[in-house]
Tab-separated table of C-alpha atoms and ligand atoms in Angstrom:
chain	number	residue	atom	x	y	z
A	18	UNK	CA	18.557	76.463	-3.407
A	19	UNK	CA	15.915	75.124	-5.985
A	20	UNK	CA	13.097	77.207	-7.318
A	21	UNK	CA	10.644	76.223	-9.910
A	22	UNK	CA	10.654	79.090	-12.645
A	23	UNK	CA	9.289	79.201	-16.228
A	24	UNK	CA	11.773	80.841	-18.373
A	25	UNK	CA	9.328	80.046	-21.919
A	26	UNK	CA	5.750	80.374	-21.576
A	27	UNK	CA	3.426	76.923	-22.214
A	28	UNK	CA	2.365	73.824	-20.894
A	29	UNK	CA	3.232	72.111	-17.581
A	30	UNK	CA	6.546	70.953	-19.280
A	31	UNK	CA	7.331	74.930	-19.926
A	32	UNK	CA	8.676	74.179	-15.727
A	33	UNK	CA	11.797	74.288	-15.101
A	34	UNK	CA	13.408	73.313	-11.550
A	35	UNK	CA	16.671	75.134	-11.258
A	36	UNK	CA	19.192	76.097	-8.235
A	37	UNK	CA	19.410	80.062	-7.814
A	38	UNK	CA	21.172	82.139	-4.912
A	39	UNK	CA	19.156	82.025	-1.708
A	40	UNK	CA	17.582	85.308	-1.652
A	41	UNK	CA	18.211	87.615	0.924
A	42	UNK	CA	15.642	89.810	3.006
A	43	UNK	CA	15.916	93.697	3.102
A	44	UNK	CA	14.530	95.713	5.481
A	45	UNK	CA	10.850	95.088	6.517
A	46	UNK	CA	10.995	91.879	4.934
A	47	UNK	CA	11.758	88.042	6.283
A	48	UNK	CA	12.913	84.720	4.629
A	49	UNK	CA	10.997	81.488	5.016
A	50	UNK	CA	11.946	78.521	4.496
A	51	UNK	CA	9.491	77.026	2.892
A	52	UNK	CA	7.887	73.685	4.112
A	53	UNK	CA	4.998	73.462	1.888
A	54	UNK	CA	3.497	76.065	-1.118
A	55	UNK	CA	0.230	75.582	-2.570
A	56	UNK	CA	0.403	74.979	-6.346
A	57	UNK	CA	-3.017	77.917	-7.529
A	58	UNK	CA	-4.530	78.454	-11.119
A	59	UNK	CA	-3.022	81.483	-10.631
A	60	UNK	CA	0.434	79.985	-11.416
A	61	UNK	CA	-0.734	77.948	-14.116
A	62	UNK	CA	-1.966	81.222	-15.971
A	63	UNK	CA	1.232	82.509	-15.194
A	64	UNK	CA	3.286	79.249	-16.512
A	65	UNK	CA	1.213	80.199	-20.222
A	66	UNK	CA	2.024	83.766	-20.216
A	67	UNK	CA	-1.593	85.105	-19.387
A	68	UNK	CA	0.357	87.775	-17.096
A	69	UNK	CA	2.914	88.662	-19.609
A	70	UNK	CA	6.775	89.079	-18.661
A	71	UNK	CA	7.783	87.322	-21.563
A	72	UNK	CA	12.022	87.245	-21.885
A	73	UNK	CA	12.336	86.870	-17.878
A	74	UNK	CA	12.903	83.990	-15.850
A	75	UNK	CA	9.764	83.801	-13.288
A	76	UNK	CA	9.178	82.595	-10.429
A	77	UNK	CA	6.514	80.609	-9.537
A	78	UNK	CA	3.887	80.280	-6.263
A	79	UNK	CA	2.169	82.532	-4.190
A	80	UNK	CA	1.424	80.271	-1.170
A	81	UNK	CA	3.560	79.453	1.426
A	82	UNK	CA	3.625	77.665	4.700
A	83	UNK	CA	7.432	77.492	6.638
A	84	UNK	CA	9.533	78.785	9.008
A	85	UNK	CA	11.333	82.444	8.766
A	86	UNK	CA	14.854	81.680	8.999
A	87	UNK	CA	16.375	85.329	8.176
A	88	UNK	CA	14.716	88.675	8.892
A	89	UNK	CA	15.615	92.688	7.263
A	90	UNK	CA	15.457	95.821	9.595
A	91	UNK	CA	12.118	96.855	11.556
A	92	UNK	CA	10.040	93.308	11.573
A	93	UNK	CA	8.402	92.269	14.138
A	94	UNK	CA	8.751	88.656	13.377
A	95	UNK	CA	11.953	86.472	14.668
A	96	UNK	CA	14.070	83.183	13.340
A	97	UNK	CA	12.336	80.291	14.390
A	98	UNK	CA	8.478	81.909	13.609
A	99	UNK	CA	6.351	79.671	12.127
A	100	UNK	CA	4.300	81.546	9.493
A	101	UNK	CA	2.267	81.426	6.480
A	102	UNK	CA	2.207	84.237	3.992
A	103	UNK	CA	0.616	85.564	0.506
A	104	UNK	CA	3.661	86.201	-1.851
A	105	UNK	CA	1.684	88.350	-4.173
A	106	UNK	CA	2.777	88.538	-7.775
A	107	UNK	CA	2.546	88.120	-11.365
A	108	UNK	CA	5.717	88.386	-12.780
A	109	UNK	CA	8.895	87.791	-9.704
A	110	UNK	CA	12.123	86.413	-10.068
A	111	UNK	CA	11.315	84.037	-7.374
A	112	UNK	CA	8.169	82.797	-5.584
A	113	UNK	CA	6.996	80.181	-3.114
A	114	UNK	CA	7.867	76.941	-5.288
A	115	UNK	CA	11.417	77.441	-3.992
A	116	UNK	CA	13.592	76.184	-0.340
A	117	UNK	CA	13.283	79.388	0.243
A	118	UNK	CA	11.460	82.541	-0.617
A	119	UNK	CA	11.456	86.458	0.800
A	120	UNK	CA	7.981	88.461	1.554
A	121	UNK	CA	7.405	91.666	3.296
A	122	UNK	CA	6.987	91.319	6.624
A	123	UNK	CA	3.466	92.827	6.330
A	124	UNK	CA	2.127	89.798	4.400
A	125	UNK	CA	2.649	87.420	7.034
A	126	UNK	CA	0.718	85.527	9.900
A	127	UNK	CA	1.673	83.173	12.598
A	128	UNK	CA	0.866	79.591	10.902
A	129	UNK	CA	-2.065	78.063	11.946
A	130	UNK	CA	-1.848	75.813	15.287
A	131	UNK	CA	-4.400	72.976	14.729
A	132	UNK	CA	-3.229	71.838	11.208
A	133	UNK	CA	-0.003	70.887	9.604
A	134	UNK	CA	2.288	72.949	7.218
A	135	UNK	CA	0.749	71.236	3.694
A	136	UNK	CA	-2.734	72.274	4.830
A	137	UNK	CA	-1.710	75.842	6.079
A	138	UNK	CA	-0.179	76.460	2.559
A	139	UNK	CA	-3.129	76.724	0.746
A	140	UNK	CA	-4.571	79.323	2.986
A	141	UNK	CA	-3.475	82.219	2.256
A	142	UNK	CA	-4.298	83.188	-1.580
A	143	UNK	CA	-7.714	81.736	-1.336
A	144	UNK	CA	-8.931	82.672	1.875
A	145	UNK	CA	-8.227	86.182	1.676
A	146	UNK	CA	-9.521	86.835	-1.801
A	147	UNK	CA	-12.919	84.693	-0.426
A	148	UNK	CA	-12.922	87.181	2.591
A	149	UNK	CA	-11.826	90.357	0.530
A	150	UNK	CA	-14.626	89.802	-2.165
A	151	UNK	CA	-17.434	89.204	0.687
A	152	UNK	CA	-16.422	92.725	1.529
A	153	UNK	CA	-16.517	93.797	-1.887
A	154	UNK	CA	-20.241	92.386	-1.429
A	155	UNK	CA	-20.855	94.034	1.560
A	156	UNK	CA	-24.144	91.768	2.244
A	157	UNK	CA	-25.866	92.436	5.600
A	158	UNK	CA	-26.461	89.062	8.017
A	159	UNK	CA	-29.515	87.603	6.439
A	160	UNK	CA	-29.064	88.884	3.102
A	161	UNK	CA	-28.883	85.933	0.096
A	162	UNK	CA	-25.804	85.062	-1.620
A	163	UNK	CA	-24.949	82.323	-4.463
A	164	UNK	CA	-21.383	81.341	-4.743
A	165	UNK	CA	-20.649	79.477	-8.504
A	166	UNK	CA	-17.886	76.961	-7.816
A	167	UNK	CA	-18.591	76.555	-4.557
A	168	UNK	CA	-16.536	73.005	-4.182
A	169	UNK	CA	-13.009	75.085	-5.040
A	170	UNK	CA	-10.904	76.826	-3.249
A	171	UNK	CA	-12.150	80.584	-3.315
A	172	UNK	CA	-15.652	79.160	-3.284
A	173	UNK	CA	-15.360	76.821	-0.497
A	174	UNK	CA	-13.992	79.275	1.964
A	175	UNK	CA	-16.588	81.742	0.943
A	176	UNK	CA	-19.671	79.408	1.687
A	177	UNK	CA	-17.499	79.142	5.188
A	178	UNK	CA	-16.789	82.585	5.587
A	179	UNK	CA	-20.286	83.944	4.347
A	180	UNK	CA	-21.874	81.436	6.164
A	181	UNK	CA	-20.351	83.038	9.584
A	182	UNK	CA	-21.550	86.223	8.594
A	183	UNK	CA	-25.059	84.943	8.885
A	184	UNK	CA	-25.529	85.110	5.570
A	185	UNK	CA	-28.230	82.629	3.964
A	186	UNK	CA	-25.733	80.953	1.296
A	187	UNK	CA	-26.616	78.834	-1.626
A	188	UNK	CA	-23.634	76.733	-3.355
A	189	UNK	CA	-23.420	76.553	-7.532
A	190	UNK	CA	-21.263	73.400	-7.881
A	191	UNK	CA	-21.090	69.757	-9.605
A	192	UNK	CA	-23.555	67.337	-8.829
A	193	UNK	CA	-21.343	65.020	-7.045
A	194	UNK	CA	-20.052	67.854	-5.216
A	195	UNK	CA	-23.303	68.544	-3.202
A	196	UNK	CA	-22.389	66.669	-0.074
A	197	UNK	CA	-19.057	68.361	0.557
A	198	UNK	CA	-20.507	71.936	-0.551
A	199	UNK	CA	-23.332	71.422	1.951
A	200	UNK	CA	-20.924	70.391	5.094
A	201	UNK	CA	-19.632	73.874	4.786
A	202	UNK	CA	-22.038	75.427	5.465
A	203	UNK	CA	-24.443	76.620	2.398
A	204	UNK	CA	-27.960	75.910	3.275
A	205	UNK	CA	-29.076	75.696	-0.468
A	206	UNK	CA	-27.244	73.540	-3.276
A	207	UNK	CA	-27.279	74.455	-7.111
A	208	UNK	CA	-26.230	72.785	-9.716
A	209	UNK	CA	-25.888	72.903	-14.116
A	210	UNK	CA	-27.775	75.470	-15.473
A	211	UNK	CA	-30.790	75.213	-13.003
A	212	UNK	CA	-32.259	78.708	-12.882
A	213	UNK	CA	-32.227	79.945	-9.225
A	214	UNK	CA	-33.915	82.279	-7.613
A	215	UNK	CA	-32.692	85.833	-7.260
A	216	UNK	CA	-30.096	86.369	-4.919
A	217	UNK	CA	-28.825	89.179	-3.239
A	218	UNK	CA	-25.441	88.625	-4.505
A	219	UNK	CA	-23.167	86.577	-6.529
A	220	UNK	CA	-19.915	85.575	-5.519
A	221	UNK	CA	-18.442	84.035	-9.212
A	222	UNK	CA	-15.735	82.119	-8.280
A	223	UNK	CA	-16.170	79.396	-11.283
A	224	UNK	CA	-15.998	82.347	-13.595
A	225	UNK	CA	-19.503	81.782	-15.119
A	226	UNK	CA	-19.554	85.866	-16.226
A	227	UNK	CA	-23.110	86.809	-17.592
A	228	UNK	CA	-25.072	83.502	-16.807
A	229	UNK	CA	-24.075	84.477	-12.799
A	230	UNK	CA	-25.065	87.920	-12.969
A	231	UNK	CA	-28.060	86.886	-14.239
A	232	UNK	CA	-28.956	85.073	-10.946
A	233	UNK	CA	-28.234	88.571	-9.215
A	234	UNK	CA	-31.483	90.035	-7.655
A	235	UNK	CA	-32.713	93.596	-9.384
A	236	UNK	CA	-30.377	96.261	-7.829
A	237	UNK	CA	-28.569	93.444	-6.207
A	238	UNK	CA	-24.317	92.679	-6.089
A	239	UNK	CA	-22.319	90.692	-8.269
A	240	UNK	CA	-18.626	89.632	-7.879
A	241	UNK	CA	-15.889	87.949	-9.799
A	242	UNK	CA	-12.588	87.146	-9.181
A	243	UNK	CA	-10.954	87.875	-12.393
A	244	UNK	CA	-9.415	91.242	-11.749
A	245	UNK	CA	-11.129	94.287	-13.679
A	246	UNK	CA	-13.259	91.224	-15.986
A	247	UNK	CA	-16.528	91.413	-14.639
A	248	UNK	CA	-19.231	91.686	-16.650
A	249	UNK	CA	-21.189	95.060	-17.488
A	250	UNK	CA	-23.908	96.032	-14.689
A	251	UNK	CA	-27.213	95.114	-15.637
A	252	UNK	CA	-30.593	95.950	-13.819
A	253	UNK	CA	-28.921	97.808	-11.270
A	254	UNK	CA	-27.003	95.155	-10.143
A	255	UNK	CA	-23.257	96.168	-8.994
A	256	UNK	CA	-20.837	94.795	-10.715
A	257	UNK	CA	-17.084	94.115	-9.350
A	258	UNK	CA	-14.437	92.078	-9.399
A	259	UNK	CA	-11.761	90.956	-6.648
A	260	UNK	CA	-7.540	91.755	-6.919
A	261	UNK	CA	-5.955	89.841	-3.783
A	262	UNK	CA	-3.977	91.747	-1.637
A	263	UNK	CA	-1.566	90.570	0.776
A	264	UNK	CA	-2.654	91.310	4.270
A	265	UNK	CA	-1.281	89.736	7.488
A	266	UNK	CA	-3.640	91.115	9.775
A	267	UNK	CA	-6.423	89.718	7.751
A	268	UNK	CA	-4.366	86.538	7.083
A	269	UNK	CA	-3.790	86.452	11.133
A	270	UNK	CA	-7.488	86.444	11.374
A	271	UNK	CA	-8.141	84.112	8.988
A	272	UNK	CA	-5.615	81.499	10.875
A	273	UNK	CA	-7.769	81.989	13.925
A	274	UNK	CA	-10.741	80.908	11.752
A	275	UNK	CA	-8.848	77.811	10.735
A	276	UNK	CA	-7.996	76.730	14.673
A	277	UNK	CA	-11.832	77.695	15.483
A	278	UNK	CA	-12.550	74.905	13.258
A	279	UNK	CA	-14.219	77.590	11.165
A	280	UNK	CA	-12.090	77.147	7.812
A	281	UNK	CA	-11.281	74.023	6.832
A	282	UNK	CA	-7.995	74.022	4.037
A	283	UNK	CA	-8.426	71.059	1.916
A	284	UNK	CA	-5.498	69.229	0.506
A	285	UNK	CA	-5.860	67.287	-2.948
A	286	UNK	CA	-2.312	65.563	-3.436
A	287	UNK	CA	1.123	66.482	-2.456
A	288	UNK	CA	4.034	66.634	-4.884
A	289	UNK	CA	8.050	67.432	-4.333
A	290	UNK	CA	9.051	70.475	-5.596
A	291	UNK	CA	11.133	68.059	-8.287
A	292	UNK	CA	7.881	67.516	-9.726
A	293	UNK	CA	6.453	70.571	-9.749
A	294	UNK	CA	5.592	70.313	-13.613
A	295	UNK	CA	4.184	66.871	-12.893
A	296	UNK	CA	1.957	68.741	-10.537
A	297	UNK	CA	1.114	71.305	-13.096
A	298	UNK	CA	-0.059	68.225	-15.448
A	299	UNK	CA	-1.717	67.280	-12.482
A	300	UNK	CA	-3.933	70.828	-12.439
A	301	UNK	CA	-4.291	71.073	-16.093
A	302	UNK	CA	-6.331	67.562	-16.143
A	303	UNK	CA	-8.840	69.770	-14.191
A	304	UNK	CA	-11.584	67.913	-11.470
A	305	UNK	CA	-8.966	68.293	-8.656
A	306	UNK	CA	-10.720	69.236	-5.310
A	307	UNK	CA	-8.771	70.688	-2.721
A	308	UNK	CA	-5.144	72.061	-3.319
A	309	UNK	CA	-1.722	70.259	-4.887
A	310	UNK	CA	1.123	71.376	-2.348
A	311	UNK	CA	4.367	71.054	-3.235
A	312	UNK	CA	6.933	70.726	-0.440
A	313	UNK	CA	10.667	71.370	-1.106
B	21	NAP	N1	-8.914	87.886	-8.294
B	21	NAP	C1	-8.086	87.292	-7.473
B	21	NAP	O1	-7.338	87.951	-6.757
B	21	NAP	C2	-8.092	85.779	-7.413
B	21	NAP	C3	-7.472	85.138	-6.353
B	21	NAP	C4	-7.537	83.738	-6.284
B	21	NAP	C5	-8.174	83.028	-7.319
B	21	NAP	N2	-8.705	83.718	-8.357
B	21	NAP	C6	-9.378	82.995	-9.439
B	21	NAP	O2	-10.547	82.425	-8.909
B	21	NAP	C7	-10.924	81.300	-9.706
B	21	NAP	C8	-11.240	80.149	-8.778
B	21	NAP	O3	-10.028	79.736	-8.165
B	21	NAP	P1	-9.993	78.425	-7.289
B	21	NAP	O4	-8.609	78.297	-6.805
B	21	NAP	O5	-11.110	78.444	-6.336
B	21	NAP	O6	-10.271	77.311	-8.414
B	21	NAP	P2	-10.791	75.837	-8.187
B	21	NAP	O7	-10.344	75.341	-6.846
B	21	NAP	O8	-10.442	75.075	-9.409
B	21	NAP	O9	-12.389	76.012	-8.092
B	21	NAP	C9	-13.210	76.310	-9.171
B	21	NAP	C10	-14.435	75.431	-8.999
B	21	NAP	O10	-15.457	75.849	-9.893
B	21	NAP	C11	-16.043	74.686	-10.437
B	21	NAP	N3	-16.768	75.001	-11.637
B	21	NAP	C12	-16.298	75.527	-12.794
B	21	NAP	N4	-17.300	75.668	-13.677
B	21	NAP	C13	-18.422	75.225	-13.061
B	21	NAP	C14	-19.772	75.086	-13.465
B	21	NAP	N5	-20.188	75.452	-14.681
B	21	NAP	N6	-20.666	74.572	-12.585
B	21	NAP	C15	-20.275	74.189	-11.359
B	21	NAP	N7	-18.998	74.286	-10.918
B	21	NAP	C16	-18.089	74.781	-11.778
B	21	NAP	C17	-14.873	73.766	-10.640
B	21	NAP	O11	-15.270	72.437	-10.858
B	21	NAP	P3	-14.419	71.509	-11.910
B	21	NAP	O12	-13.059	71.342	-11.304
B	21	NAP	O13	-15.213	70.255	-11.946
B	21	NAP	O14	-14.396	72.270	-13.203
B	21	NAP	C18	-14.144	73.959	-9.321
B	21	NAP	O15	-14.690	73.149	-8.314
B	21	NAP	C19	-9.746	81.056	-10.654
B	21	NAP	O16	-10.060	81.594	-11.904
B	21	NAP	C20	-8.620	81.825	-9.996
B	21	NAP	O17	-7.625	82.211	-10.901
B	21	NAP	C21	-8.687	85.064	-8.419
């Protein structure tokens, strides 16, 4: 099969599609062939070497949309399931920019019904980290929150999610980006360096660090999303930061949000996995607003 790896950290170029065994599932784990994985900045940071591994061949992609096609000992799921799954990872031999790739079984949900494969595949990473910091957050319905980069991925499913909650949400985002941040669901629209009010809690997903905390409340919440990076608590304000973690219950409820017409996965541009580094070039020119999917 073909996989895109990066055997020398760099620049979009530093991909490399090559053909490797197909890899074959052990117990409590399936194979799915893949029919469309979400390209994340997660794999562009690992493309550069941010994650370290240096001297292996990596695999690359964390999102994947497909079919499972093989299945190890003790899963519940069967040939034929169509699925969606985190493949959670820095530094793997293979990953979901591949034909094929093997999760645990535990990481997996039934795919969404109401959309197509290249729209489930950029559900998985982002939603769940959006859902798993609003717990972090742990706001009560009413409560304020700001979430900084509320047009991306992470932040656009958090306006959705937090919005559900009954939270009253406020988007940080471009100006041109008011519009689309607005249809989600955030009642109040920030943008630049305009000093809002104080918030109940901060959801960082543009990664603003200190300027975001300062739009924190007194004794309020503040999370990022860069693992063990957030800033030092101030004023009383909690401080955290979000790690992913692969969770097909929580994934399974997060496809039901998606068929409620809830969650809405937003797809940029789609590229063939023999392109995957154009793709990366494609990230790396930043402004893009919804995902790049690759499909094999
Ligand atoms: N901790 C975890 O487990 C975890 C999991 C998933 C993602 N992440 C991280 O979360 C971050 C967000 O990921 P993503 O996929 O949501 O990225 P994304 O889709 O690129 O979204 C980021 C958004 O923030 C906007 N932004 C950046 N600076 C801004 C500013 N000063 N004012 C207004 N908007 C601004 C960007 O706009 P422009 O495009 O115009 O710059 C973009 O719309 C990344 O760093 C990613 O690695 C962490």
């Amino acid at each position: 099969m073909r996989a895109a790896v990066v055997r020398s950290f760099g620049g979009p170029e530093a991909v490399d599609v090559v053909e490797r065994e197909v890899p074959v599932p052990a117990a409590r784990q399936v194979r799915i062939k893949v029919a469309a994985a979400a390209l994340n900045p997660v794999d562009a940071g690992v493309r550069s070497g941010v994650f370290g591994g240096a001297g292996k061949e990596i695999g690359l992609g964390w999102d994947v949309a497909g079919t499972v096609d093989a299945t190890g000992a003790a899963t519940a799921w069967s040939v034929g399931d169509e699925v969606v799954a985190l493949d959670y990872g820095m530094v793997k031999p293979l990953g979901t920019h591949a034909e094929y790739v093997v999760v645990d079984a535990g990481a997996v949900a039934a795919a969404p019904a109401t959309v197509d494969a290249v729209h489930a595949a950029t559900l998985p990473l982002n939603a769940l980290t959006a859902a798993q910091a609003l717990d972090l957050l742990d706001l009560a319905p009413g409560a304020s929150l700001l979430v900084t980069g509320a047009a991306g991925a992470v932040g656009g499913y958090a306006v959705q999610l937090a919005a559900r909650r009954g939270l009253a949400v406020t988007g940080l985002a471009r100006e041109g980006d008011e519009e689309f941040v607005r249809s989600l669901g955030a009642a109040g629209f920030v943008t630049g360096q305009a000093a809002p009010a104080a918030y109940d809690g901060v959801l960082d997903a543009a990664v603003l660090g200190e300027p975001a905390l300062a739009w924190a409340r007194d004794g309020g919440v503040y999370a990022g999303v860069i693992p063990q990076a957030q800033p030092a608590s101030v004023r009383g304000v909690r401080t955290d930061a979000v790690e992913v973690s692969a969770d097909g219950a929580r994934l399974a409820e997060l496809v039901r949000l998606v068929d409620a017409g809830v969650l809405s996965p937003r797809v940029a541009e789609v590229f063939s996995l023999a392109d995957a580094a154009k793709a990366h070039a494609r990230l790396a020119e930043g402004g893009v607003r919804g995902r790049l999917v690759l499909i094999p």
